[in-house]
C-alpha cells in the first residue's frame, strides 16, 4: 500500500521547501521499494487568492483522506491588517483542529557540524537534544469567548480541561521513555489557574511513570535556562502558547530556525510541518533552508509510515550533508559557499543514495 501524503506547499518559501521534502521522500520510496503517493492542495494566503478562503473544502477533504499531511508554511504581510479569522494562519489552525493532532512534537538538537553556527559556546550547547511537546489544540489559541468587546478592549480565553492536560502529558512521558527519561513541564503556576491545573494533572500522570524524572519549571525560568543551559533539558512539556514561544527559541540550539521539523500526532491524520514560517522576504529566490521540511518528512516516515529505518537513513543523510559542509544562506559562515534550496536538497539526496548503497553493499557481502 502506498503511503498517501497530501502536500500543502502554502505561502512564501513553503513551495520551495516542500518540493525538496517531496524529492527526498520520492527518493527514499524508490530506494526502499515502499511507494509514496502525493497530491498537492492549496492553503493559507494562496488559497485565499484562488478559492476565497484559507482552508478550502477540497483541501480539507484531501487531507482527511491522506495518511499524512506535509505542509510548507502559511502567512503573508499582505493580510497584516485583517482579523485573525480572515488571515492565512486561520487555515492552518482550522486544519490542525480538523485533523485532531493534539501533540505537537518539536525536536531541537545541536548538530555537531553546526555548533559554531549557534550563539552558544561549544561546551554549553554540545549534546543538546531537546524535544518540545507542545499542546496544540487548546489554550489561548482556541479558547472561547474571544474578540473585541469595544474598539479599545480585546480579550482571549485561556482554558484547559483535565483531559486535555492529561493526554498531552502522557505523550511527553511516553516519549521521554525512549530518550533520557526526563520531563520538564513549563507553566506559570505562580499566577495562572490553568497552570495550577496543568501542574496538578502532570504530577498525577507522572505517578504512572516512576522511571521518568519530572520537574516543574516556570515558563520564564524555562526560557532563561534554554538560553543559558540548553543541554540541561530532555523533554519539555508546554501548553500551546508557551510551546510556540519555546520552540522558536530552541532554534538557537540548532543554529537556525530553518532546520527544525515538527509533527502533530494523536488525531485522525498526522500533520508534518517545518517550524519556520513563510519568510516572504526571501521567498522564490532559492535562499530557504529545506532541512526543516526534509526532517519533517523523516518524522513522517517514522511516526506515520512505520518506516523507522528509512527515517533514520534520511536523518543521517541530513547530518552527512551538513558534516560535508553543505550550507544554505542561514547556515553559512562568512566565506563559505552558499547552496540554493534545491542544491541543499540534492546534497542530502546524494548523501542518502550513498548511505543506501553502502548498506546494500554490506548486505550483499
Ligand atoms: C507555528 C506557527 C503557528 C502557530 C502560526 C503560523 C499560526 O507560529 O507553527 O509555530 O502559532 O502555531
Ligand atoms: Mn510558532
mmCIF file of C-alpha atoms and ligand atoms in Angstrom:
data_model
loop_
_atom_site.group_PDB
_atom_site.id
_atom_site.type_symbol
_atom_site.label_atom_id
_atom_site.label_comp_id
_atom_site.label_asym_id
_atom_site.label_seq_id
_atom_site.Cartn_x
_atom_site.Cartn_y
_atom_site.Cartn_z
ATOM 1 C CA UNK A 1 0.000 0.000 0.000
ATOM 2 C CA UNK A 2 1.485 3.359 -0.952
ATOM 3 C CA UNK A 3 1.772 5.980 1.763
ATOM 4 C CA UNK A 4 -0.677 8.743 0.802
ATOM 5 C CA UNK A 5 0.799 12.161 1.502
ATOM 6 C CA UNK A 6 -1.170 15.371 0.986
ATOM 7 C CA UNK A 7 1.283 18.171 0.202
ATOM 8 C CA UNK A 8 0.241 21.684 1.188
ATOM 9 C CA UNK A 9 3.036 23.977 -0.044
ATOM 10 C CA UNK A 10 1.296 27.159 1.140
ATOM 11 C CA UNK A 11 2.853 30.608 1.154
ATOM 12 C CA UNK A 12 6.258 32.233 0.913
ATOM 13 C CA UNK A 13 9.092 29.728 0.988
ATOM 14 C CA UNK A 14 6.606 26.869 1.578
ATOM 15 C CA UNK A 15 6.554 25.667 -2.058
ATOM 16 C CA UNK A 16 10.358 25.659 -2.324
ATOM 17 C CA UNK A 17 10.972 23.670 0.842
ATOM 18 C CA UNK A 18 8.139 21.179 0.328
ATOM 19 C CA UNK A 19 9.434 20.474 -3.189
ATOM 20 C CA UNK A 20 12.734 19.333 -1.654
ATOM 21 C CA UNK A 21 10.980 17.289 1.040
ATOM 22 C CA UNK A 22 8.932 15.591 -1.694
ATOM 23 C CA UNK A 23 12.131 14.958 -3.668
ATOM 24 C CA UNK A 24 13.661 13.165 -0.687
ATOM 25 C CA UNK A 25 10.509 11.192 0.119
ATOM 26 C CA UNK A 26 10.307 10.077 -3.502
ATOM 27 C CA UNK A 27 13.946 9.014 -3.486
ATOM 28 C CA UNK A 28 13.547 7.077 -0.228
ATOM 29 C CA UNK A 29 10.464 5.382 -1.662
ATOM 30 C CA UNK A 30 12.362 4.352 -4.809
ATOM 31 C CA UNK A 31 15.401 3.084 -2.932
ATOM 32 C CA UNK A 32 13.489 1.038 -0.387
ATOM 33 C CA UNK A 33 10.606 -0.027 -2.589
ATOM 34 C CA UNK A 34 7.871 1.451 -0.411
ATOM 35 C CA UNK A 35 5.878 3.778 -2.655
ATOM 36 C CA UNK A 36 4.661 7.218 -1.652
ATOM 37 C CA UNK A 37 1.758 8.844 -3.459
ATOM 38 C CA UNK A 38 1.462 12.627 -3.449
ATOM 39 C CA UNK A 39 -1.349 15.057 -4.068
ATOM 40 C CA UNK A 40 -0.982 18.828 -3.776
ATOM 41 C CA UNK A 41 -3.507 21.330 -2.397
ATOM 42 C CA UNK A 42 -3.915 24.992 -1.582
ATOM 43 C CA UNK A 43 -3.804 26.501 1.912
ATOM 44 C CA UNK A 44 -3.199 29.890 3.508
ATOM 45 C CA UNK A 45 -2.819 33.088 1.508
ATOM 46 C CA UNK A 46 -2.507 31.161 -1.724
ATOM 47 C CA UNK A 47 -5.891 29.545 -1.011
ATOM 48 C CA UNK A 48 -7.431 32.913 -0.128
ATOM 49 C CA UNK A 49 -6.372 34.207 -3.558
ATOM 50 C CA UNK A 50 -7.541 31.162 -5.513
ATOM 51 C CA UNK A 51 -10.540 29.964 -3.537
ATOM 52 C CA UNK A 52 -11.519 32.872 -1.327
ATOM 53 C CA UNK A 53 -10.656 31.167 1.982
ATOM 54 C CA UNK A 54 -7.571 29.872 3.748
ATOM 55 C CA UNK A 55 -8.729 26.250 4.065
ATOM 56 C CA UNK A 56 -10.801 25.236 1.023
ATOM 57 C CA UNK A 57 -13.121 22.242 1.407
ATOM 58 C CA UNK A 58 -11.249 20.355 -1.302
ATOM 59 C CA UNK A 59 -8.016 20.726 0.664
ATOM 60 C CA UNK A 60 -9.542 19.542 3.914
ATOM 61 C CA UNK A 61 -11.220 16.564 2.236
ATOM 62 C CA UNK A 62 -7.925 15.520 0.607
ATOM 63 C CA UNK A 63 -6.086 15.844 3.926
ATOM 64 C CA UNK A 64 -8.660 13.744 5.750
ATOM 65 C CA UNK A 65 -8.318 11.126 3.027
ATOM 66 C CA UNK A 66 -4.499 11.013 3.282
ATOM 67 C CA UNK A 67 -2.243 9.058 5.651
ATOM 68 C CA UNK A 68 -0.290 12.208 6.442
ATOM 69 C CA UNK A 69 -0.150 15.881 5.556
ATOM 70 C CA UNK A 70 3.114 17.668 4.799
ATOM 71 C CA UNK A 71 2.744 21.436 4.958
ATOM 72 C CA UNK A 72 5.222 24.154 3.996
ATOM 73 C CA UNK A 73 4.192 27.422 5.622
ATOM 74 C CA UNK A 74 1.352 29.929 5.719
ATOM 75 C CA UNK A 75 1.298 33.687 6.128
ATOM 76 C CA UNK A 76 1.942 36.844 4.123
ATOM 77 C CA UNK A 77 2.284 40.514 5.099
ATOM 78 C CA UNK A 78 -0.446 41.306 2.538
ATOM 79 C CA UNK A 79 -3.015 40.153 5.122
ATOM 80 C CA UNK A 80 -1.447 42.005 8.036
ATOM 81 C CA UNK A 81 -4.400 44.283 8.780
ATOM 82 C CA UNK A 82 -7.029 41.537 8.699
ATOM 83 C CA UNK A 83 -8.743 39.985 11.724
ATOM 84 C CA UNK A 84 -7.347 36.581 12.772
ATOM 85 C CA UNK A 85 -10.201 34.611 11.193
ATOM 86 C CA UNK A 86 -9.504 36.041 7.713
ATOM 87 C CA UNK A 87 -5.761 35.535 7.718
ATOM 88 C CA UNK A 88 -3.788 32.672 6.143
ATOM 89 C CA UNK A 89 -2.926 31.412 9.652
ATOM 90 C CA UNK A 90 -6.626 30.679 10.231
ATOM 91 C CA UNK A 91 -6.374 27.962 7.557
ATOM 92 C CA UNK A 92 -3.566 26.241 9.427
ATOM 93 C CA UNK A 93 -5.327 26.473 12.779
ATOM 94 C CA UNK A 94 -8.557 25.097 11.291
ATOM 95 C CA UNK A 95 -6.611 22.287 9.641
ATOM 96 C CA UNK A 96 -4.873 21.360 12.897
ATOM 97 C CA UNK A 97 -8.225 21.267 14.624
ATOM 98 C CA UNK A 98 -9.877 19.189 11.892
ATOM 99 C CA UNK A 99 -7.029 16.659 11.745
ATOM 100 C CA UNK A 100 -7.060 16.389 15.526
ATOM 101 C CA UNK A 101 -3.351 16.005 16.256
ATOM 102 C CA UNK A 102 -3.110 17.497 19.742
ATOM 103 C CA UNK A 103 0.516 16.561 20.354
ATOM 104 C CA UNK A 104 2.977 18.779 18.531
ATOM 105 C CA UNK A 105 6.467 17.301 18.677
ATOM 106 C CA UNK A 106 9.285 19.741 18.014
ATOM 107 C CA UNK A 107 12.750 18.289 18.358
ATOM 108 C CA UNK A 108 15.709 20.681 18.501
ATOM 109 C CA UNK A 109 19.163 19.267 18.532
ATOM 110 C CA UNK A 110 22.622 20.624 18.234
ATOM 111 C CA UNK A 111 24.032 19.173 15.019
ATOM 112 C CA UNK A 112 27.742 18.539 15.676
ATOM 113 C CA UNK A 113 28.750 20.327 12.486
ATOM 114 C CA UNK A 114 26.682 23.415 13.293
ATOM 115 C CA UNK A 115 27.974 24.064 16.826
ATOM 116 C CA UNK A 116 29.774 27.207 15.711
ATOM 117 C CA UNK A 117 26.606 28.476 13.994
ATOM 118 C CA UNK A 118 24.841 28.698 17.357
ATOM 119 C CA UNK A 119 25.127 31.699 19.656
ATOM 120 C CA UNK A 120 26.456 29.377 22.383
ATOM 121 C CA UNK A 121 29.919 28.425 23.486
ATOM 122 C CA UNK A 122 30.562 24.890 22.285
ATOM 123 C CA UNK A 123 30.770 23.472 25.815
ATOM 124 C CA UNK A 124 27.300 24.851 26.607
ATOM 125 C CA UNK A 125 25.476 23.564 23.549
ATOM 126 C CA UNK A 126 27.260 20.344 22.594
ATOM 127 C CA UNK A 127 24.994 17.381 23.141
ATOM 128 C CA UNK A 128 21.859 19.487 23.443
ATOM 129 C CA UNK A 129 18.970 17.299 22.297
ATOM 130 C CA UNK A 130 15.576 18.683 23.248
ATOM 131 C CA UNK A 131 12.095 17.510 22.402
ATOM 132 C CA UNK A 132 9.400 20.101 22.932
ATOM 133 C CA UNK A 133 5.991 18.502 23.364
ATOM 134 C CA UNK A 134 3.533 21.297 22.728
ATOM 135 C CA UNK A 135 -0.211 21.023 23.349
ATOM 136 C CA UNK A 136 -1.649 22.118 20.014
ATOM 137 C CA UNK A 137 -5.430 22.274 20.133
ATOM 138 C CA UNK A 138 -6.265 24.095 23.348
ATOM 139 C CA UNK A 139 -5.322 27.042 25.488
ATOM 140 C CA UNK A 140 -5.270 30.628 24.297
ATOM 141 C CA UNK A 141 -5.251 29.711 20.617
ATOM 142 C CA UNK A 142 -8.747 28.247 20.658
ATOM 143 C CA UNK A 143 -10.341 29.403 23.914
ATOM 144 C CA UNK A 144 -13.811 30.984 23.728
ATOM 145 C CA UNK A 145 -15.013 33.622 24.191
ATOM 146 C CA UNK A 146 -12.589 35.799 22.301
ATOM 147 C CA UNK A 147 -12.825 39.069 20.466
ATOM 148 C CA UNK A 148 -13.179 42.790 20.785
ATOM 149 C CA UNK A 149 -15.782 43.986 23.271
ATOM 150 C CA UNK A 150 -15.210 47.530 22.036
ATOM 151 C CA UNK A 151 -12.726 49.067 19.620
ATOM 152 C CA UNK A 152 -10.440 49.616 22.616
ATOM 153 C CA UNK A 153 -10.803 46.361 24.532
ATOM 154 C CA UNK A 154 -9.903 42.870 23.361
ATOM 155 C CA UNK A 155 -9.896 39.539 25.155
ATOM 156 C CA UNK A 156 -8.936 35.902 24.775
ATOM 157 C CA UNK A 157 -9.679 32.918 26.963
ATOM 158 C CA UNK A 158 -7.043 30.627 28.400
ATOM 159 C CA UNK A 159 -8.821 27.411 29.255
ATOM 160 C CA UNK A 160 -7.629 23.830 29.773
ATOM 161 C CA UNK A 161 -9.541 20.796 30.963
ATOM 162 C CA UNK A 162 -8.061 17.926 32.929
ATOM 163 C CA UNK A 163 -8.402 15.544 29.983
ATOM 164 C CA UNK A 164 -6.591 17.900 27.621
ATOM 165 C CA UNK A 165 -3.657 18.189 30.014
ATOM 166 C CA UNK A 166 -3.618 14.509 30.795
ATOM 167 C CA UNK A 167 -3.413 13.327 27.193
ATOM 168 C CA UNK A 168 -0.551 15.644 26.266
ATOM 169 C CA UNK A 169 1.313 14.806 29.482
ATOM 170 C CA UNK A 170 1.082 11.114 28.637
ATOM 171 C CA UNK A 171 2.621 11.738 25.221
ATOM 172 C CA UNK A 172 5.520 13.597 26.865
ATOM 173 C CA UNK A 173 6.170 10.848 29.412
ATOM 174 C CA UNK A 174 5.851 8.078 26.831
ATOM 175 C CA UNK A 175 8.355 9.797 24.565
ATOM 176 C CA UNK A 176 10.718 10.525 27.479
ATOM 177 C CA UNK A 177 10.938 6.758 27.979
ATOM 178 C CA UNK A 178 12.568 6.412 24.583
ATOM 179 C CA UNK A 179 15.048 9.186 25.425
ATOM 180 C CA UNK A 180 16.815 10.298 28.608
ATOM 181 C CA UNK A 181 13.739 9.865 30.821
ATOM 182 C CA UNK A 182 13.315 13.438 31.945
ATOM 183 C CA UNK A 183 10.354 15.766 31.554
ATOM 184 C CA UNK A 184 10.435 19.483 32.356
ATOM 185 C CA UNK A 185 6.893 20.826 32.450
ATOM 186 C CA UNK A 186 6.704 24.568 31.775
ATOM 187 C CA UNK A 187 3.923 26.610 33.351
ATOM 188 C CA UNK A 188 3.069 29.809 35.163
ATOM 189 C CA UNK A 189 1.531 28.216 38.234
ATOM 190 C CA UNK A 190 2.517 31.161 40.422
ATOM 191 C CA UNK A 191 -0.006 33.316 38.527
ATOM 192 C CA UNK A 192 -2.445 31.314 36.369
ATOM 193 C CA UNK A 193 -5.186 28.901 37.451
ATOM 194 C CA UNK A 194 -4.842 26.948 34.194
ATOM 195 C CA UNK A 195 -1.209 26.396 35.118
ATOM 196 C CA UNK A 196 -2.179 25.185 38.586
ATOM 197 C CA UNK A 197 -4.447 22.594 36.987
ATOM 198 C CA UNK A 198 -1.702 21.793 34.493
ATOM 199 C CA UNK A 199 0.779 21.200 37.312
ATOM 200 C CA UNK A 200 -1.637 19.060 39.327
ATOM 201 C CA UNK A 201 -2.548 16.836 36.394
ATOM 202 C CA UNK A 202 1.040 16.481 35.159
ATOM 203 C CA UNK A 203 2.099 15.461 38.683
ATOM 204 C CA UNK A 204 -0.656 12.835 38.755
ATOM 205 C CA UNK A 205 0.300 11.434 35.344
ATOM 206 C CA UNK A 206 3.925 11.263 36.482
ATOM 207 C CA UNK A 207 2.927 8.663 39.104
ATOM 208 C CA UNK A 208 2.371 6.222 36.247
ATOM 209 C CA UNK A 209 5.936 6.837 35.085
ATOM 210 C CA UNK A 210 8.154 6.292 38.149
ATOM 211 C CA UNK A 211 11.109 5.716 35.823
ATOM 212 C CA UNK A 212 10.812 9.239 34.361
ATOM 213 C CA UNK A 213 12.033 12.254 36.349
ATOM 214 C CA UNK A 214 9.631 15.195 36.340
ATOM 215 C CA UNK A 215 10.460 18.793 37.153
ATOM 216 C CA UNK A 216 8.108 21.757 37.046
ATOM 217 C CA UNK A 217 9.692 24.910 35.653
ATOM 218 C CA UNK A 218 8.146 28.349 35.460
ATOM 219 C CA UNK A 219 7.965 29.439 31.848
ATOM 220 C CA UNK A 220 10.172 32.491 32.400
ATOM 221 C CA UNK A 221 12.824 30.400 34.144
ATOM 222 C CA UNK A 222 12.492 27.814 31.389
ATOM 223 C CA UNK A 223 13.173 30.435 28.711
ATOM 224 C CA UNK A 224 16.204 31.649 30.644
ATOM 225 C CA UNK A 225 17.542 28.132 31.086
ATOM 226 C CA UNK A 226 17.027 27.399 27.409
ATOM 227 C CA UNK A 227 19.129 30.464 26.681
ATOM 228 C CA UNK A 228 21.921 29.545 29.107
ATOM 229 C CA UNK A 229 21.970 25.781 29.682
ATOM 230 C CA UNK A 230 20.094 24.124 26.801
ATOM 231 C CA UNK A 231 21.785 20.770 27.360
ATOM 232 C CA UNK A 232 20.064 20.553 30.753
ATOM 233 C CA UNK A 233 16.753 19.642 29.063
ATOM 234 C CA UNK A 234 15.413 16.394 27.638
ATOM 235 C CA UNK A 235 11.641 16.629 27.028
ATOM 236 C CA UNK A 236 9.959 19.990 27.613
ATOM 237 C CA UNK A 237 6.186 19.796 28.039
ATOM 238 C CA UNK A 238 4.277 23.024 27.429
ATOM 239 C CA UNK A 239 0.871 24.406 26.583
ATOM 240 C CA UNK A 240 0.009 25.825 23.180
ATOM 241 C CA UNK A 241 1.348 29.376 23.554
ATOM 242 C CA UNK A 242 4.330 28.609 25.786
ATOM 243 C CA UNK A 243 5.290 25.773 23.445
ATOM 244 C CA UNK A 244 5.040 28.070 20.438
ATOM 245 C CA UNK A 245 7.445 30.526 22.013
ATOM 246 C CA UNK A 246 9.888 27.967 23.382
ATOM 247 C CA UNK A 247 10.071 26.095 20.087
ATOM 248 C CA UNK A 248 11.271 29.167 18.195
ATOM 249 C CA UNK A 249 13.689 29.898 20.996
ATOM 250 C CA UNK A 250 15.041 26.349 20.786
ATOM 251 C CA UNK A 251 16.213 27.150 17.260
ATOM 252 C CA UNK A 252 19.274 28.764 18.845
ATOM 253 C CA UNK A 253 20.398 25.269 19.832
ATOM 254 C CA UNK A 254 20.223 24.063 16.241
ATOM 255 C CA UNK A 255 21.831 27.163 14.768
ATOM 256 C CA UNK A 256 18.881 28.121 12.558
ATOM 257 C CA UNK A 257 15.111 28.035 12.672
ATOM 258 C CA UNK A 258 15.356 26.626 9.164
ATOM 259 C CA UNK A 259 16.394 23.152 10.316
ATOM 260 C CA UNK A 260 13.642 22.484 12.857
ATOM 261 C CA UNK A 261 10.930 19.929 11.992
ATOM 262 C CA UNK A 262 7.627 19.174 13.668
ATOM 263 C CA UNK A 263 4.946 16.519 13.821
ATOM 264 C CA UNK A 264 1.396 16.846 15.102
ATOM 265 C CA UNK A 265 0.075 13.464 16.135
ATOM 266 C CA UNK A 266 -2.671 11.833 18.132
ATOM 267 C CA UNK A 267 -5.573 12.727 15.851
ATOM 268 C CA UNK A 268 -7.204 11.306 12.769
ATOM 269 C CA UNK A 269 -4.445 12.295 10.332
ATOM 270 C CA UNK A 270 -0.882 13.286 11.274
ATOM 271 C CA UNK A 271 0.421 16.676 10.178
ATOM 272 C CA UNK A 272 4.072 17.479 9.497
ATOM 273 C CA UNK A 273 5.497 20.956 9.048
ATOM 274 C CA UNK A 274 8.776 22.760 9.491
ATOM 275 C CA UNK A 275 8.729 25.098 12.492
ATOM 276 C CA UNK A 276 9.839 28.074 10.402
ATOM 277 C CA UNK A 277 7.281 30.367 8.838
ATOM 278 C CA UNK A 278 6.694 31.589 5.302
ATOM 279 C CA UNK A 279 9.640 34.061 5.304
ATOM 280 C CA UNK A 280 8.136 36.207 2.478
ATOM 281 C CA UNK A 281 11.272 38.368 2.371
ATOM 282 C CA UNK A 282 13.307 35.530 0.859
ATOM 283 C CA UNK A 283 10.532 33.648 -0.959
ATOM 284 C CA UNK A 284 11.072 32.481 -4.518
ATOM 285 C CA UNK A 285 14.804 33.134 -4.511
ATOM 286 C CA UNK A 286 16.143 29.690 -3.619
ATOM 287 C CA UNK A 287 17.540 31.036 -0.352
ATOM 288 C CA UNK A 288 15.399 29.000 2.039
ATOM 289 C CA UNK A 289 16.741 26.096 4.030
ATOM 290 C CA UNK A 290 14.786 22.924 3.168
ATOM 291 C CA UNK A 291 16.158 20.918 6.120
ATOM 292 C CA UNK A 292 13.202 21.695 8.415
ATOM 293 C CA UNK A 293 10.825 20.333 5.771
ATOM 294 C CA UNK A 294 13.049 17.343 4.939
ATOM 295 C CA UNK A 295 13.474 16.468 8.618
ATOM 296 C CA UNK A 296 9.684 16.725 8.947
ATOM 297 C CA UNK A 297 9.435 14.175 6.144
ATOM 298 C CA UNK A 298 11.746 11.905 8.142
ATOM 299 C CA UNK A 299 9.402 12.216 11.130
ATOM 300 C CA UNK A 300 6.546 11.323 8.780
ATOM 301 C CA UNK A 301 8.327 8.138 7.687
ATOM 302 C CA UNK A 302 8.914 7.171 11.313
ATOM 303 C CA UNK A 303 5.664 8.141 13.016
ATOM 304 C CA UNK A 304 3.037 7.676 10.307
ATOM 305 C CA UNK A 305 4.810 5.483 7.789
ATOM 306 C CA UNK A 306 6.094 2.921 10.289
ATOM 307 C CA UNK A 307 9.395 3.050 8.407
ATOM 308 C CA UNK A 308 11.899 3.813 11.178
ATOM 309 C CA UNK A 309 14.904 2.594 9.228
ATOM 310 C CA UNK A 310 14.117 4.878 6.314
ATOM 311 C CA UNK A 311 13.586 7.754 8.726
ATOM 312 C CA UNK A 312 16.968 7.075 10.334
ATOM 313 C CA UNK A 313 18.676 6.961 6.960
ATOM 314 C CA UNK A 314 17.085 10.245 5.887
ATOM 315 C CA UNK A 315 18.177 11.910 9.147
ATOM 316 C CA UNK A 316 21.677 10.515 8.691
ATOM 317 C CA UNK A 317 21.709 11.899 5.157
ATOM 318 C CA UNK A 318 20.955 15.370 6.559
ATOM 319 C CA UNK A 319 23.794 15.000 9.099
ATOM 320 C CA UNK A 320 26.146 13.745 6.418
ATOM 321 C CA UNK A 321 25.428 16.644 4.079
ATOM 322 C CA UNK A 322 25.908 19.137 6.916
ATOM 323 C CA UNK A 323 29.125 17.450 8.006
ATOM 324 C CA UNK A 324 30.375 17.685 4.420
ATOM 325 C CA UNK A 325 29.825 21.442 4.556
ATOM 326 C CA UNK A 326 26.503 21.863 2.747
ATOM 327 C CA UNK A 327 25.160 25.245 3.836
ATOM 328 C CA UNK A 328 22.182 27.332 2.858
ATOM 329 C CA UNK A 329 22.449 31.063 3.497
ATOM 330 C CA UNK A 330 21.121 30.879 7.060
ATOM 331 C CA UNK A 331 23.852 28.387 7.993
ATOM 332 C CA UNK A 332 26.843 29.692 6.078
ATOM 333 C CA UNK A 333 29.735 31.340 7.874
ATOM 334 C CA UNK A 334 31.382 34.254 6.051
ATOM 335 C CA UNK A 335 33.295 32.894 3.067
ATOM 336 C CA UNK A 336 31.504 29.550 2.961
ATOM 337 C CA UNK A 337 29.848 28.514 -0.268
ATOM 338 C CA UNK A 338 26.107 29.027 -0.167
ATOM 339 C CA UNK A 339 23.812 26.390 -1.626
ATOM 340 C CA UNK A 340 20.377 27.136 -3.002
ATOM 341 C CA UNK A 341 17.314 25.424 -1.569
ATOM 342 C CA UNK A 342 17.418 22.939 -4.389
ATOM 343 C CA UNK A 343 21.166 22.312 -4.138
ATOM 344 C CA UNK A 344 20.772 21.554 -0.434
ATOM 345 C CA UNK A 345 18.004 19.075 -1.281
ATOM 346 C CA UNK A 346 20.273 17.482 -3.875
ATOM 347 C CA UNK A 347 23.213 17.316 -1.463
ATOM 348 C CA UNK A 348 21.024 15.438 1.022
ATOM 349 C CA UNK A 349 19.731 13.232 -1.780
ATOM 350 C CA UNK A 350 23.286 12.282 -2.787
ATOM 351 C CA UNK A 351 24.165 11.514 0.823
ATOM 352 C CA UNK A 352 21.038 9.373 1.068
ATOM 353 C CA UNK A 353 21.902 7.365 -2.021
ATOM 354 C CA UNK A 354 25.445 6.842 -0.701
ATOM 355 C CA UNK A 355 24.214 5.602 2.652
ATOM 356 C CA UNK A 356 21.733 3.290 0.981
ATOM 357 C CA UNK A 357 24.294 1.891 -1.466
ATOM 358 C CA UNK A 358 26.753 1.314 1.336
ATOM 359 C CA UNK A 359 24.238 -0.651 3.349
ATOM 360 C CA UNK A 360 23.199 -2.537 0.264
ATOM 361 C CA UNK A 361 26.835 -3.451 -0.410
ATOM 362 C CA UNK A 362 27.170 -4.759 3.158
ATOM 363 C CA UNK A 363 24.071 -6.873 2.786
ATOM 364 C CA UNK A 364 25.319 -8.269 -0.488
ATOM 365 C CA UNK A 365 28.571 -9.483 1.091
HETATM 366 C C1 LIG B 1 3.925 27.652 14.499
HETATM 367 C C2 LIG B 1 3.393 28.945 13.959
HETATM 368 C C3 LIG B 1 1.874 28.926 14.022
HETATM 369 C C4 LIG B 1 1.493 28.814 15.487
HETATM 370 C C5 LIG B 1 1.177 30.125 13.359
HETATM 371 C C6 LIG B 1 1.589 30.287 11.934
HETATM 372 C C7 LIG B 1 -0.318 30.021 13.482
HETATM 373 O O1 LIG B 1 3.942 30.027 14.634
HETATM 374 O O2 LIG B 1 3.585 26.601 13.944
HETATM 375 O O3 LIG B 1 4.691 27.673 15.455
HETATM 376 O O4 LIG B 1 1.447 29.817 16.204
HETATM 377 O O5 LIG B 1 1.244 27.681 15.928
HETATM 378 MN MN1 LIG B 2 5.487 29.447 16.078
#
